[in-house]
Amino acid sequence: MEYIKMFRNPELGKKMLEEINNEVVEDITIMEVCGTHTMSIFKNGIRSLIPKNINLISGPGCPVCVTSQGYIDAVIELCRRDNVIITTFGDMMKVPGTNSSLKIQKALGRDIHIVTSPFDALLIASKNPRKEIVFLGIGFETTAPIIALSIYIAKKNSINNFSVLQSIKTMPNTIKNIVLNKDAKIDGFLCPGHVSSIIGVKPFEFLSKEFNLSAVIAGFEYCDIIAAIYFLVKMIRKNEHEVKNLYSRIVKYEGNTKALSIMYEVFTLSDSIWRGLGKIGNTGLILKEQYKNYDAESKFNINIKQVNVNKDCLCGEILKGVKKPTQCKLFSHVCNLTNPIGPCMITEEGTCGAYYKYSER
Ligand code: SF4
């Protein structure tokens, strides 16, 4: 706790804010990619502390928000089958599919368990040998290694009634896709801290090398974020392009090699469908051939369809950093945390959810 206090030191933050004020002369747009950064920025009131000409926009880094509606529909269909137990992280429960959600299905008596780790799902599988246990594999590179490890253990121990319905997404190519969108005018990136703790610094270096952009990897405390903004502003002003790692207490240049090794033992890169963004090449992970028996999609012959979302929902543009939630005509009065219409309102970590909770309305 003593250690973390220095990253919450208001005096230090104040000094850096003064420096930021001295540095900024022109308009600057920075995208924070990760939903946890978005939440921390709102919780700490950082938007109101920085100069008005620094425009902070939120990216696609909320895993639940970007899970496709077709995936949810497939899970709903699966949970209605006899003999199937669905296991999932709690934040998936209220995500709306086309006609229902897991929360509604659980209330109707379907066998759905909230777990805190895929290992809990493995335990349920070994205790229920006559049932089929499906774990919902949602997340980014942060959760991929632990899901990979559970599949590896299941194979090693011949736990054959366990499988994963995969929708794991990966960040670097998604960010590249955002940069390539000509409508998004982003000067610098606050890279996702949790993802970086697994993949390291190198996968983000394309930002400086290919696109002459500045980027900072940072933690989630108040001073972490203020420092990231300070360095981004400084680099952008001086036209310096690099990926600076300010989160070295967690993030190593080469990433977490053990986690990466189990991740790529089990998974390989593939295209992925993002809710609000559509299909993006090389932004998902699928099971390698030797682990295909643990792929719920083929085991249960599931067809994950691409579903059209509400035409008035601006999530696609919001996730790309082109629009803000307050520009959506459904924001707040029609679409809110109790009645989410689009993916960005599904959780408080979604951009619309954060705007709604912290009342930029
Ligand atoms: Fe979509 Fe709701 Fe956000 Fe509008 S407010 S963009 S409908 S999630």
CSV table of C-alpha atoms and ligand atoms in Angstrom, one decimal:
chain,number,residue,atom,x,y,z
A,1,MET,CA,0.0,0.0,0.0
A,2,GLU,CA,2.9,2.4,0.8
A,3,TYR,CA,4.3,1.6,-2.6
A,4,ILE,CA,1.1,2.5,-4.4
A,5,LYS,CA,0.6,5.7,-2.5
A,6,MET,CA,3.3,7.5,-4.5
A,7,PHE,CA,1.2,6.9,-7.7
A,8,ARG,CA,-1.7,8.6,-6.0
A,9,ASN,CA,0.2,11.6,-4.6
A,10,PRO,CA,-1.9,14.7,-5.4
A,11,GLU,CA,1.1,17.1,-5.0
A,12,LEU,CA,3.1,15.1,-7.6
A,13,GLY,CA,0.0,15.1,-9.9
A,14,LYS,CA,-0.4,18.9,-9.4
A,15,LYS,CA,3.2,19.5,-10.5
A,16,MET,CA,2.8,17.4,-13.6
A,17,LEU,CA,-0.5,19.2,-14.4
A,18,GLU,CA,1.4,22.5,-14.3
A,19,GLU,CA,4.0,21.2,-16.7
A,20,ILE,CA,1.2,20.0,-19.0
A,21,ASN,CA,-0.4,23.4,-18.9
A,22,ASN,CA,3.0,25.0,-19.9
A,23,GLU,CA,3.5,22.5,-22.8
A,24,VAL,CA,0.1,22.6,-24.5
A,25,VAL,CA,-0.5,25.2,-27.2
A,26,GLU,CA,-2.3,23.4,-29.9
A,27,ASP,CA,-5.2,20.9,-29.9
A,28,ILE,CA,-4.1,17.4,-29.2
A,29,THR,CA,-6.2,14.2,-29.4
A,30,ILE,CA,-5.1,11.2,-27.3
A,31,MET,CA,-6.9,7.8,-27.3
A,32,GLU,CA,-6.9,5.7,-24.2
A,33,VAL,CA,-7.4,2.2,-25.5
A,34,CYS,CA,-8.3,0.4,-22.3
A,35,GLY,CA,-11.6,0.5,-20.5
A,36,THR,CA,-9.9,0.5,-17.1
A,37,HIS,CA,-8.0,3.7,-18.1
A,38,THR,CA,-11.3,5.2,-19.2
A,39,MET,CA,-12.8,4.5,-15.8
A,40,SER,CA,-9.7,5.8,-13.9
A,41,ILE,CA,-9.7,9.0,-16.0
A,42,PHE,CA,-13.4,9.6,-15.1
A,43,LYS,CA,-13.0,8.5,-11.4
A,44,ASN,CA,-10.1,10.8,-10.8
A,45,GLY,CA,-11.7,13.7,-12.7
A,46,ILE,CA,-8.7,14.0,-15.0
A,47,ARG,CA,-10.8,15.4,-17.9
A,48,SER,CA,-11.6,18.4,-15.8
A,49,LEU,CA,-8.0,18.9,-14.7
A,50,ILE,CA,-6.2,19.0,-18.0
A,51,PRO,CA,-6.3,21.9,-20.5
A,52,LYS,CA,-9.4,22.0,-22.7
A,53,ASN,CA,-7.4,21.6,-25.9
A,54,ILE,CA,-6.4,18.1,-24.9
A,55,ASN,CA,-9.1,15.8,-26.2
A,56,LEU,CA,-9.2,12.4,-24.5
A,57,ILE,CA,-11.1,9.8,-26.5
A,58,SER,CA,-11.8,6.2,-25.5
A,59,GLY,CA,-11.0,3.2,-27.6
A,60,PRO,CA,-12.2,-0.4,-28.0
A,61,GLY,CA,-10.6,-1.9,-24.8
A,62,CYS,CA,-13.7,-3.2,-23.0
A,63,PRO,CA,-13.8,-6.9,-23.8
A,64,VAL,CA,-17.4,-7.5,-22.9
A,65,CYS,CA,-18.5,-4.5,-25.0
A,66,VAL,CA,-16.8,-5.8,-28.2
A,67,THR,CA,-18.1,-9.3,-27.9
A,68,SER,CA,-20.4,-9.8,-30.9
A,69,GLN,CA,-24.2,-10.0,-30.5
A,70,GLY,CA,-24.0,-13.2,-32.6
A,71,TYR,CA,-21.8,-14.8,-29.9
A,72,ILE,CA,-24.3,-13.9,-27.2
A,73,ASP,CA,-27.1,-15.4,-29.3
A,74,ALA,CA,-25.1,-18.6,-29.7
A,75,VAL,CA,-24.5,-18.8,-26.0
A,76,ILE,CA,-28.3,-18.4,-25.3
A,77,GLU,CA,-29.0,-21.2,-27.8
A,78,LEU,CA,-26.4,-23.4,-26.1
A,79,CYS,CA,-27.6,-22.9,-22.6
A,80,ARG,CA,-31.0,-24.1,-23.6
A,81,ARG,CA,-29.6,-27.5,-24.5
A,82,ASP,CA,-30.0,-30.5,-22.1
A,83,ASN,CA,-26.9,-31.5,-20.3
A,84,VAL,CA,-24.9,-28.3,-20.9
A,85,ILE,CA,-23.6,-26.1,-18.0
A,86,ILE,CA,-22.4,-22.6,-19.0
A,87,THR,CA,-19.6,-21.1,-16.9
A,88,THR,CA,-18.7,-17.4,-17.3
A,89,PHE,CA,-17.2,-14.4,-15.7
A,90,GLY,CA,-20.0,-12.3,-14.1
A,91,ASP,CA,-19.8,-9.3,-16.4
A,92,MET,CA,-21.2,-11.4,-19.3
A,93,MET,CA,-24.5,-12.0,-17.5
A,94,LYS,CA,-26.4,-8.9,-18.5
A,95,VAL,CA,-25.0,-8.5,-22.0
A,96,PRO,CA,-28.0,-8.4,-24.3
A,97,GLY,CA,-28.3,-10.8,-27.3
A,98,THR,CA,-31.0,-10.2,-29.9
A,99,ASN,CA,-33.8,-11.5,-27.7
A,100,SER,CA,-32.4,-12.5,-24.3
A,101,SER,CA,-29.4,-12.4,-21.9
A,102,LEU,CA,-27.7,-14.9,-19.7
A,103,LYS,CA,-29.2,-13.2,-16.6
A,104,ILE,CA,-32.7,-13.8,-18.0
A,105,GLN,CA,-31.9,-17.4,-18.9
A,106,LYS,CA,-30.5,-18.1,-15.4
A,107,ALA,CA,-33.7,-16.7,-14.0
A,108,LEU,CA,-35.6,-19.1,-16.2
A,109,GLY,CA,-33.7,-22.0,-14.7
A,110,ARG,CA,-30.8,-22.6,-17.1
A,111,ASP,CA,-27.7,-24.1,-15.6
A,112,ILE,CA,-25.3,-21.1,-15.7
A,113,HIS,CA,-22.5,-20.6,-13.2
A,114,ILE,CA,-20.6,-17.4,-12.6
A,115,VAL,CA,-16.9,-18.3,-12.0
A,116,THR,CA,-13.8,-16.2,-11.3
A,117,SER,CA,-11.4,-18.3,-13.3
A,118,PRO,CA,-11.6,-21.0,-16.0
A,119,PHE,CA,-10.1,-23.4,-13.4
A,120,ASP,CA,-13.4,-23.2,-11.5
A,121,ALA,CA,-15.0,-24.4,-14.7
A,122,LEU,CA,-12.5,-27.3,-14.9
A,123,LEU,CA,-13.5,-28.2,-11.3
A,124,ILE,CA,-17.2,-28.2,-12.2
A,125,ALA,CA,-16.3,-30.4,-15.2
A,126,SER,CA,-14.5,-33.0,-13.0
A,127,LYS,CA,-17.4,-33.0,-10.5
A,128,ASN,CA,-20.0,-33.4,-13.2
A,129,PRO,CA,-18.7,-36.1,-15.6
A,130,ARG,CA,-22.1,-36.6,-17.2
A,131,LYS,CA,-22.5,-33.0,-18.1
A,132,GLU,CA,-20.8,-30.8,-20.7
A,133,ILE,CA,-19.2,-27.7,-19.2
A,134,VAL,CA,-18.7,-24.8,-21.6
A,135,PHE,CA,-16.5,-21.8,-20.4
A,136,LEU,CA,-17.1,-18.5,-22.2
A,137,GLY,CA,-13.7,-17.4,-23.4
A,138,ILE,CA,-14.0,-13.6,-23.4
A,139,GLY,CA,-11.2,-11.1,-23.1
A,140,PHE,CA,-8.0,-9.8,-24.5
A,141,GLU,CA,-4.4,-11.0,-24.3
A,142,THR,CA,-4.7,-10.4,-20.5
A,143,THR,CA,-7.0,-13.4,-19.9
A,144,ALA,CA,-5.9,-15.5,-22.9
A,145,PRO,CA,-3.0,-17.2,-21.1
A,146,ILE,CA,-5.1,-18.5,-18.2
A,147,ILE,CA,-7.8,-19.8,-20.6
A,148,ALA,CA,-5.0,-21.5,-22.6
A,149,LEU,CA,-3.6,-23.1,-19.4
A,150,SER,CA,-7.1,-24.5,-18.5
A,151,ILE,CA,-7.4,-26.1,-21.9
A,152,TYR,CA,-3.8,-27.4,-21.7
A,153,ILE,CA,-4.6,-28.9,-18.2
A,154,ALA,CA,-7.9,-30.4,-19.5
A,155,LYS,CA,-6.1,-32.1,-22.3
A,156,LYS,CA,-3.3,-33.4,-20.1
A,157,ASN,CA,-5.8,-34.8,-17.6
A,158,SER,CA,-8.2,-36.1,-20.3
A,159,ILE,CA,-11.1,-33.9,-18.9
A,160,ASN,CA,-13.1,-34.3,-22.1
A,161,ASN,CA,-16.4,-32.8,-20.9
A,162,PHE,CA,-14.9,-29.3,-20.8
A,163,SER,CA,-14.7,-26.9,-23.7
A,164,VAL,CA,-14.4,-23.1,-24.4
A,165,LEU,CA,-16.6,-20.9,-26.6
A,166,GLN,CA,-13.8,-18.7,-27.9
A,167,SER,CA,-14.1,-15.0,-28.4
A,168,ILE,CA,-10.7,-13.8,-27.3
A,169,LYS,CA,-9.5,-10.6,-29.1
A,170,THR,CA,-6.0,-9.2,-29.6
A,171,MET,CA,-5.0,-5.5,-29.5
A,172,PRO,CA,-2.1,-4.5,-31.8
A,173,ASN,CA,-3.9,-5.0,-35.1
A,174,THR,CA,-7.1,-3.5,-33.8
A,175,ILE,CA,-5.2,-0.3,-32.9
A,176,LYS,CA,-3.6,-0.4,-36.4
A,177,ASN,CA,-7.1,-0.6,-37.9
A,178,ILE,CA,-8.1,2.5,-35.9
A,179,VAL,CA,-5.0,4.4,-37.1
A,180,LEU,CA,-5.7,3.4,-40.7
A,181,ASN,CA,-9.2,4.9,-40.5
A,182,LYS,CA,-8.8,8.4,-42.0
A,183,ASP,CA,-11.8,9.8,-40.0
A,184,ALA,CA,-9.9,9.2,-36.7
A,185,LYS,CA,-7.4,12.0,-36.1
A,186,ILE,CA,-5.4,10.7,-33.2
A,187,ASP,CA,-2.1,12.3,-32.2
A,188,GLY,CA,-1.0,9.8,-29.6
A,189,PHE,CA,-2.1,6.6,-27.7
A,190,LEU,CA,-2.2,5.6,-24.1
A,191,CYS,CA,-1.7,1.9,-24.7
A,192,PRO,CA,-3.5,-0.7,-22.6
A,193,GLY,CA,-1.6,-1.5,-19.4
A,194,HIS,CA,-3.0,-4.9,-18.7
A,195,VAL,CA,-2.5,-6.2,-22.3
A,196,SER,CA,1.0,-4.8,-22.3
A,197,SER,CA,1.8,-6.8,-19.1
A,198,ILE,CA,1.4,-9.9,-21.2
A,199,ILE,CA,2.6,-8.9,-24.7
A,200,GLY,CA,5.2,-6.3,-23.7
A,201,VAL,CA,6.2,-3.1,-25.5
A,202,LYS,CA,7.4,-4.4,-28.9
A,203,PRO,CA,4.0,-5.2,-30.5
A,204,PHE,CA,3.1,-1.5,-30.1
A,205,GLU,CA,6.2,-0.2,-31.8
A,206,PHE,CA,4.5,-0.1,-35.2
A,207,LEU,CA,2.8,3.1,-33.9
A,208,SER,CA,6.1,5.0,-33.9
A,209,LYS,CA,7.9,3.1,-36.6
A,210,GLU,CA,5.2,2.8,-39.3
A,211,PHE,CA,2.9,5.7,-38.4
A,212,ASN,CA,5.1,8.3,-36.7
A,213,LEU,CA,2.9,8.4,-33.7
A,214,SER,CA,3.7,8.8,-30.0
A,215,ALA,CA,2.5,6.2,-27.4
A,216,VAL,CA,2.9,5.6,-23.7
A,217,ILE,CA,2.2,2.4,-21.7
A,218,ALA,CA,1.0,3.4,-18.3
A,219,GLY,CA,-0.6,2.1,-15.1
A,220,PHE,CA,-4.0,3.0,-13.8
A,221,GLU,CA,-3.4,5.3,-10.8
A,222,TYR,CA,-3.9,9.0,-10.9
A,223,CYS,CA,-0.2,9.9,-11.3
A,224,ASP,CA,0.4,7.1,-13.8
A,225,ILE,CA,-2.2,8.7,-16.1
A,226,ILE,CA,-1.2,12.3,-15.6
A,227,ALA,CA,2.4,11.3,-16.3
A,228,ALA,CA,1.3,9.5,-19.5
A,229,ILE,CA,-0.5,12.6,-20.7
A,230,TYR,CA,2.5,14.8,-19.8
A,231,PHE,CA,4.9,12.6,-21.9
A,232,LEU,CA,2.5,12.3,-24.7
A,233,VAL,CA,1.9,16.0,-24.9
A,234,LYS,CA,5.7,16.6,-24.8
A,235,MET,CA,6.5,14.0,-27.5
A,236,ILE,CA,3.7,15.2,-29.8
A,237,ARG,CA,4.8,18.8,-29.5
A,238,LYS,CA,8.4,18.0,-30.2
A,239,ASN,CA,7.4,15.6,-33.0
A,240,GLU,CA,9.2,12.7,-31.2
A,241,HIS,CA,7.9,9.2,-32.0
A,242,GLU,CA,8.4,6.4,-29.6
A,243,VAL,CA,6.6,4.0,-27.4
A,244,LYS,CA,7.5,5.0,-23.8
A,245,ASN,CA,7.0,2.4,-21.1
A,246,LEU,CA,6.0,4.2,-17.8
A,247,TYR,CA,4.6,1.0,-16.4
A,248,SER,CA,7.9,-0.8,-16.0
A,249,ARG,CA,6.9,-2.0,-12.5
A,250,ILE,CA,4.6,-4.5,-14.4
A,251,VAL,CA,5.5,-4.3,-18.1
A,252,LYS,CA,8.7,-5.8,-19.5
A,253,TYR,CA,9.9,-5.0,-23.0
A,254,GLU,CA,9.5,-8.7,-24.1
A,255,GLY,CA,6.3,-9.2,-22.1
A,256,ASN,CA,5.5,-12.1,-19.9
A,257,THR,CA,7.3,-14.9,-21.8
A,258,LYS,CA,5.8,-17.7,-19.7
A,259,ALA,CA,2.2,-16.4,-20.3
A,260,LEU,CA,3.0,-15.9,-24.0
A,261,SER,CA,4.4,-19.4,-24.4
A,262,ILE,CA,1.3,-21.1,-23.0
A,263,MET,CA,-1.0,-18.7,-25.0
A,264,TYR,CA,0.7,-19.7,-28.3
A,265,GLU,CA,1.0,-23.3,-27.3
A,266,VAL,CA,-2.8,-23.5,-27.4
A,267,PHE,CA,-4.0,-20.6,-29.6
A,268,THR,CA,-3.2,-19.2,-33.0
A,269,LEU,CA,-4.1,-15.8,-34.5
A,270,SER,CA,-7.2,-15.5,-36.6
A,271,ASP,CA,-9.8,-12.9,-37.8
A,272,SER,CA,-12.3,-11.8,-35.3
A,273,ILE,CA,-15.8,-10.2,-35.3
A,274,TRP,CA,-15.9,-7.1,-33.0
A,275,ARG,CA,-19.2,-5.8,-31.8
A,276,GLY,CA,-19.5,-2.3,-33.3
A,277,LEU,CA,-16.4,-2.7,-35.6
A,278,GLY,CA,-17.2,-5.8,-37.6
A,279,LYS,CA,-14.6,-8.3,-38.8
A,280,ILE,CA,-10.9,-7.3,-38.4
A,281,GLY,CA,-8.1,-9.5,-39.7
A,282,ASN,CA,-5.7,-11.1,-37.1
A,283,THR,CA,-7.4,-9.7,-34.0
A,284,GLY,CA,-8.6,-12.9,-32.5
A,285,LEU,CA,-7.3,-16.2,-31.1
A,286,ILE,CA,-8.5,-19.6,-32.1
A,287,LEU,CA,-7.6,-23.1,-30.8
A,288,LYS,CA,-4.8,-24.9,-32.6
A,289,GLU,CA,-5.7,-28.2,-34.4
A,290,GLN,CA,-4.3,-30.3,-31.5
A,291,TYR,CA,-6.7,-28.6,-29.1
A,292,LYS,CA,-9.8,-28.6,-31.3
A,293,ASN,CA,-11.6,-31.1,-29.1
A,294,TYR,CA,-11.9,-28.3,-26.6
A,295,ASP,CA,-13.5,-25.9,-29.1
A,296,ALA,CA,-17.2,-25.6,-28.1
A,297,GLU,CA,-18.1,-24.0,-31.5
A,298,SER,CA,-17.2,-27.2,-33.4
A,299,LYS,CA,-18.1,-29.6,-30.5
A,300,PHE,CA,-21.7,-28.3,-30.4
A,301,ASN,CA,-21.9,-27.4,-34.1
A,302,ILE,CA,-22.6,-23.7,-33.3
A,303,ASN,CA,-23.0,-21.1,-36.0
A,304,ILE,CA,-22.0,-17.6,-34.7
A,305,LYS,CA,-23.8,-15.2,-37.0
A,306,GLN,CA,-23.0,-11.6,-37.7
A,307,VAL,CA,-26.1,-9.6,-36.3
A,308,ASN,CA,-27.0,-6.1,-37.3
A,309,VAL,CA,-27.1,-3.7,-34.4
A,310,ASN,CA,-29.5,-0.8,-33.8
A,311,LYS,CA,-29.0,1.6,-36.7
A,312,ASP,CA,-29.1,4.7,-34.4
A,313,CYS,CA,-26.3,3.3,-32.1
A,314,LEU,CA,-23.0,5.1,-32.8
A,315,CYS,CA,-20.8,2.5,-31.0
A,316,GLY,CA,-18.8,1.6,-34.2
A,317,GLU,CA,-17.7,5.3,-34.5
A,318,ILE,CA,-17.2,5.7,-30.8
A,319,LEU,CA,-14.9,2.6,-30.6
A,320,LYS,CA,-12.9,4.0,-33.5
A,321,GLY,CA,-12.5,7.4,-31.7
A,322,VAL,CA,-14.6,9.3,-34.4
A,323,LYS,CA,-17.6,10.2,-32.2
A,324,LYS,CA,-18.4,10.7,-28.5
A,325,PRO,CA,-21.3,9.2,-26.6
A,326,THR,CA,-23.0,12.6,-26.2
A,327,GLN,CA,-23.3,12.8,-30.0
A,328,CYS,CA,-25.6,9.7,-29.9
A,329,LYS,CA,-29.3,10.6,-29.9
A,330,LEU,CA,-30.2,7.6,-27.7
A,331,PHE,CA,-27.6,8.4,-25.1
A,332,SER,CA,-28.9,8.6,-21.5
A,333,HIS,CA,-32.7,8.9,-22.0
A,334,VAL,CA,-33.1,5.8,-24.1
A,335,CYS,CA,-29.8,4.0,-23.7
A,336,ASN,CA,-28.4,3.8,-20.2
A,337,LEU,CA,-26.8,1.3,-17.8
A,338,THR,CA,-30.2,-0.1,-16.9
A,339,ASN,CA,-31.3,-0.4,-20.5
A,340,PRO,CA,-28.2,-0.7,-22.7
A,341,ILE,CA,-29.0,-0.5,-26.4
A,342,GLY,CA,-25.4,-0.8,-27.7
A,343,PRO,CA,-22.2,-2.5,-26.7
A,344,CYS,CA,-20.5,0.7,-25.3
A,345,MET,CA,-23.3,0.9,-22.6
A,346,ILE,CA,-23.2,-2.7,-21.5
A,347,THR,CA,-20.7,-2.2,-18.6
A,348,GLU,CA,-19.4,0.8,-16.8
A,349,GLU,CA,-16.0,0.2,-18.5
A,350,GLY,CA,-17.6,0.8,-21.9
A,351,THR,CA,-17.2,4.4,-23.1
A,352,CYS,CA,-21.0,5.2,-23.0
A,353,GLY,CA,-21.2,3.5,-19.6
A,354,ALA,CA,-18.4,5.6,-18.2
A,355,TYR,CA,-19.9,8.9,-19.7
A,356,TYR,CA,-23.3,7.9,-18.3
A,357,LYS,CA,-22.0,7.0,-14.8
A,358,TYR,CA,-19.8,10.1,-14.5
A,359,SER,CA,-22.5,12.3,-16.0
A,360,GLU,CA,-21.0,14.0,-19.1
A,361,ARG,CA,-24.7,14.3,-20.2
B,1,SF4,FE1,-24.9,2.9,-28.7
B,1,SF4,FE2,-26.1,3.5,-26.4
B,1,SF4,FE3,-23.7,4.5,-26.8
B,1,SF4,FE4,-25.7,5.4,-28.3
B,1,SF4,S1,-25.5,5.6,-26.1
B,1,SF4,S2,-23.7,4.8,-29.0
B,1,SF4,S3,-27.0,3.5,-28.5
B,1,SF4,S4,-24.3,2.3,-26.6
